[in-house]
Amino acid sequence: MGCRGKESGDEEEGVMATDFFWSYTDEPHASRRKQILSQHPQIKQLFGPDPFAFPKIVAVVLVQLWTATFLCNSTWLKILTVSYFFGSFLNHNLFLAIHELSHNLAFSTPVYNRWLGIFANLPIGIPMSVTFQKYHLEHHRYQGVDGIDMDIPTLIEAKLVKNAFTKSIWVLLQLFFYALRPLFVKPKPPGMWEFINFTIQFALDIAMVYFWGWKALGYLILSTFVGGGMHPMAGHFISEHYVFKKPDQETFSYYGPLNMMTWDVGYHNEHHDFPRIPGNRLRKVKEIAGEYYDNLESYKSWSQVICIYIMDRTVGPFSRMKRSMSVSKFAKKSE
């Protein structure tokens, strides 16, 4: 399915690679989707919005904003503690709610999903919902394509992050890399919806500071970044597409308890195969078409994934599958 670049063809055991895995076939999900639907057409009945998405998002947003106001006079140590052990779970939940909304899985009308995404963005503190959708849909359509899939680390990241210490820093700051990478590799001009997202988000941020002080806003920002760093919930950033062993698989699912708090994003092979199915129905896909998923490598602990990523000397930012645009286009024309 894939092989290392020429620089690392003779890499020694226990030594980190110096190039990505390169695939000369298209991403596996479109073809597997066709196979599954031909054998299990009833899966189409799972397509469509999740009617519970709206109330779930509203509840989490209100709880998180109330918590921020409640902590406005607390010490920074207390704010940091509550951010890590409570707020991080809520804000990461909202980040993954925005992921769901980028696929229009709350409402049938796309614009309603976009407005709900801007609302879900509020406790995160930094405007990102509209921009995220632009790049995330390309991650699905052009998975692994060099220069287009912004989920893949840059060459600079890969060359700088070479040992347990630098990998630990990378994991702590991975949300910064995730957010800034597209601006340097494939910047896109902002449009009207980005302006709306920025305006509403900064209005909320200013209101939080004006009425409840910097600590209220600080709690929200801390909840976002500690939840996206060295945190169990953030393990999915690595588990989804990093290749720890042989490059015969490039997407990995997680079947553990944290799926209940993360919109079932752990069912990641199932999600890439069927992005029009909301997270709370993806387990049904696995039940119906188990013969396609049961033999795939998967995880049961996101914390373990983070530990492996940091401690395994052979794993790092280069542990990703890449393909050229010409390979992707040729494969799609051949379908």
PDB file of C-alpha atoms in Angstrom, residues 11 34 41 61 93-94 108 165 170-171 174 214 241 282 302:
ATOM      1  CA  GLU A  11      16.662   2.909   8.119  1.00  0.00           C
ATOM      2  CA  LYS A  34     -18.915   1.145  -2.643  1.00  0.00           C
ATOM      3  CA  PRO A  41     -27.580  -1.291   1.128  1.00  0.00           C
ATOM      4  CA  VAL A  61     -22.221  25.688  25.473  1.00  0.00           C
ATOM      5  CA  ASN A  93     -16.641  17.993  22.871  1.00  0.00           C
ATOM      6  CA  LEU A  94     -17.583  21.263  21.155  1.00  0.00           C
ATOM      7  CA  SER A 108     -30.501  19.066   6.420  1.00  0.00           C
ATOM      8  CA  PHE A 165      11.358  15.692  24.461  1.00  0.00           C
ATOM      9  CA  TRP A 170       4.693  18.939  19.897  1.00  0.00           C
ATOM     10  CA  VAL A 171       1.849  17.074  21.630  1.00  0.00           C
ATOM     11  CA  GLN A 174      -0.438  20.357  18.670  1.00  0.00           C
ATOM     12  CA  TRP A 214      -9.907  38.192  32.181  1.00  0.00           C
ATOM     13  CA  HIS A 241      -4.080   8.492  10.848  1.00  0.00           C
ATOM     14  CA  LEU A 282     -21.427   4.804  13.251  1.00  0.00           C
ATOM     15  CA  TRP A 302      -6.131   7.307  23.480  1.00  0.00           C
TER      16      TRP A 302
END
